[in-house]
Short mmCIF file of C-alpha atoms in Angstrom, two decimals:
data_model
loop_
_atom_site.label_atom_id
_atom_site.label_comp_id
_atom_site.label_asym_id
_atom_site.label_seq_id
_atom_site.Cartn_x
_atom_site.Cartn_y
_atom_site.Cartn_z
CA MET A 1 0.12 0.20 0.46
CA PHE A 2 1.41 3.50 -0.93
CA GLU A 3 4.15 2.26 -2.60
CA ASP A 4 3.79 3.10 -5.75
CA VAL A 5 2.13 6.51 -4.99
CA TYR A 6 4.29 9.49 -6.93
CA VAL A 7 5.08 12.86 -5.26
CA ARG A 8 5.96 15.63 -7.24
CA PRO A 9 9.49 17.12 -5.56
CA GLY A 10 9.07 19.89 -3.22
CA ASP A 11 5.01 19.59 -3.04
CA GLU A 12 5.20 19.11 0.81
CA THR A 13 1.59 18.89 1.54
CA ALA A 14 1.97 15.82 -0.82
CA LYS A 15 4.73 14.44 0.58
CA GLN A 16 3.50 15.01 4.73
CA LEU A 17 0.11 13.35 3.04
CA HIS A 18 2.33 9.94 2.30
CA VAL A 19 4.23 10.11 4.98
CA ALA A 20 1.18 9.95 7.29
CA MET A 21 -0.24 7.22 5.32
CA VAL A 22 2.89 5.07 4.60
CA GLU A 23 2.92 5.69 9.12
CA GLN A 24 -0.78 4.24 9.48
CA ARG A 25 0.07 1.43 6.92
CA THR A 26 2.83 0.35 8.94
CA THR A 27 0.44 0.55 12.14
CA VAL A 28 -2.40 -1.41 10.61
CA LEU A 29 0.52 -4.44 9.12
CA GLN A 30 1.75 -4.45 12.70
CA GLU A 31 -1.60 -4.77 14.40
CA ALA A 32 -2.20 -7.58 11.60
CA THR A 33 0.74 -9.33 12.55
CA SER A 34 0.67 -9.36 15.96
CA GLN A 35 -2.36 -11.45 15.89
CA LEU A 36 -0.63 -14.32 13.99
CA PRO A 37 2.64 -16.40 14.45
CA PRO A 38 5.90 -14.66 14.95
CA GLU A 39 7.48 -17.43 11.83
CA THR A 40 4.29 -15.61 9.38
CA LEU A 41 6.33 -13.88 6.89
CA ILE A 42 5.19 -9.83 5.90
CA GLU A 43 4.24 -11.29 2.42
CA ASP A 44 1.69 -13.60 4.13
CA VAL A 45 0.03 -10.70 6.01
CA THR A 46 -3.73 -10.44 4.61
CA VAL A 47 -5.01 -6.69 5.84
CA PRO A 48 -8.83 -5.91 4.45
CA GLU A 49 -9.84 -5.07 0.65
CA ASP A 50 -10.66 -1.23 2.12
CA ALA A 51 -7.47 -0.69 4.52
CA SER A 52 -5.71 1.51 2.09
CA PHE A 53 -9.03 3.41 1.81
CA GLN A 54 -9.66 3.48 4.92
CA ILE A 55 -5.64 5.19 5.85
CA LEU A 56 -6.31 7.76 3.22
CA THR A 57 -9.79 8.81 4.45
CA ASN A 58 -8.04 8.99 8.01
CA VAL A 59 -5.11 11.22 6.62
CA MET A 60 -7.03 13.39 4.45
CA ASP A 61 -9.81 14.20 8.03
CA GLN A 62 -6.99 14.68 10.19
CA ASN A 63 -5.06 17.41 7.73
CA PHE A 64 -8.35 18.67 5.86
CA GLY A 65 -11.09 18.62 8.97
CA HIS A 66 -13.62 15.36 9.15
CA ARG A 67 -16.83 15.81 6.93
CA HIS A 68 -20.14 16.00 8.57
CA GLY A 69 -22.20 13.15 7.76
CA LYS A 70 -22.65 9.32 8.81
CA VAL A 71 -19.89 7.24 7.25
CA VAL A 72 -21.41 3.79 6.06
CA TRP A 73 -19.42 1.28 4.83
CA CYS A 74 -20.35 -1.46 3.44
CA MET A 75 -19.04 -4.37 1.11
CA GLY A 76 -15.80 -2.77 0.96
CA LYS A 77 -16.80 0.95 0.16
CA ALA A 78 -17.58 4.12 2.08
CA ARG A 79 -20.44 6.30 1.71
CA VAL A 80 -20.65 9.83 3.65
CA ARG A 81 -24.74 9.88 4.39
CA GLU A 82 -25.70 13.96 5.01
CA THR A 83 -27.18 14.38 8.75
CA GLY A 84 -27.30 18.13 8.64
CA ALA A 85 -31.19 19.70 8.70
CA SER A 86 -30.48 20.57 5.12
CA SER A 87 -30.25 17.14 3.74
CA SER A 88 -33.02 16.19 6.11
CA GLY A 89 -35.35 18.99 4.31
CA LEU A 90 -34.29 18.27 1.30
CA ASN A 91 -35.30 14.25 1.57
CA THR A 92 -38.35 15.24 3.16
CA VAL A 93 -39.37 17.20 0.38
CA GLU A 94 -37.90 14.69 -2.13
CA VAL A 95 -39.89 11.84 -0.20
CA SER A 96 -42.88 13.46 -0.20
CA ALA A 97 -42.97 13.87 -4.27
CA LEU A 98 -42.30 10.63 -4.73
CA LYS A 99 -45.03 9.32 -2.48
CA GLU A 100 -47.45 11.92 -4.49
CA GLY A 101 -45.80 10.38 -7.74
CA VAL A 102 -46.62 6.75 -6.49
CA THR A 103 -49.86 7.93 -5.23
CA THR A 104 -50.75 9.23 -9.21
CA LEU A 105 -49.08 5.86 -10.94
CA LYS A 106 -51.47 3.49 -8.51
CA GLY A 107 -54.67 6.03 -9.59
CA GLN A 108 -53.58 5.25 -13.49
CA LEU A 109 -53.06 1.54 -12.46
CA THR A 110 -56.71 1.59 -11.12
CA VAL A 111 -58.02 3.13 -14.41
CA GLN A 112 -56.22 0.92 -16.83
CA ASN A 113 -57.16 -2.15 -15.04
CA GLU A 114 -60.66 -1.34 -15.51
CA GLN A 115 -59.88 -0.38 -18.70
CA MET A 116 -58.56 -3.81 -19.65
CA ARG A 117 -61.16 -5.52 -17.71
CA ALA A 118 -63.98 -3.74 -19.76
CA GLN A 119 -62.13 -4.83 -22.87
CA GLU A 120 -61.85 -8.23 -21.33
CA GLU A 121 -65.46 -8.38 -21.49
CA GLN A 122 -66.22 -7.61 -24.64
CA ILE A 123 -63.83 -9.82 -25.81
CA ARG A 124 -65.42 -12.44 -24.38
CA ALA A 125 -68.78 -11.51 -25.54
CA GLN A 126 -67.29 -11.10 -29.05
CA GLY A 127 -66.03 -14.79 -28.57
CA GLU A 128 -69.23 -16.10 -27.34
CA GLN A 129 -71.11 -14.38 -30.46
CA ILE A 130 -68.39 -15.92 -32.98
CA ARG A 131 -68.94 -19.32 -31.45
CA THR A 132 -72.84 -19.11 -31.54
CA GLN A 133 -72.25 -18.02 -35.64
CA GLY A 134 -69.97 -20.92 -36.48
CA GLU A 135 -73.00 -23.37 -34.75
CA GLU A 136 -75.26 -21.70 -36.64
CA MET A 137 -72.88 -22.39 -40.11
CA LYS A 138 -72.57 -25.60 -39.08
CA ALA A 139 -76.12 -25.96 -38.61
CA TYR A 140 -77.32 -24.51 -41.96
CA LEU A 141 -74.45 -26.02 -43.61
CA GLY A 142 -75.78 -29.36 -42.56
CA HIS A 143 -79.22 -28.23 -43.86
CA VAL A 144 -78.05 -26.99 -47.27
CA ARG A 145 -76.63 -30.86 -47.74
CA ASP A 146 -80.05 -32.06 -47.05
CA LEU A 147 -81.47 -30.08 -49.47
CA VAL A 148 -78.76 -31.10 -52.43
#
């Protein structure tokens, strides 16, 4: 972790951040190896997939301040959920708009279902008429055969 990071010469801020990340990496590796037998090679030590991201986030927070919100870790990735009042207010407005949209769509579905039921009844009635006409045609053909 962080060995292949290029730090431009003269960029002291980047150099300090890189040094801090390497120090935290060393700490993470020491913690991971402290739980293993002493003969375990450093190459065999496994660290969590998102350890480098956690280290990077910690170093950035320490140097540039913590971003307000709740950090949610899952599936090896982190997301920051805003918890401020403006965010909650915006979410409430969005939720209300979505609820209204859902209600509208439900109403449209109800109307469409009623239309489909009416069409289904019409199709059934037409099918019955066709069946009746078919039977009448058979009877008529039978009568014509008798006459010929």
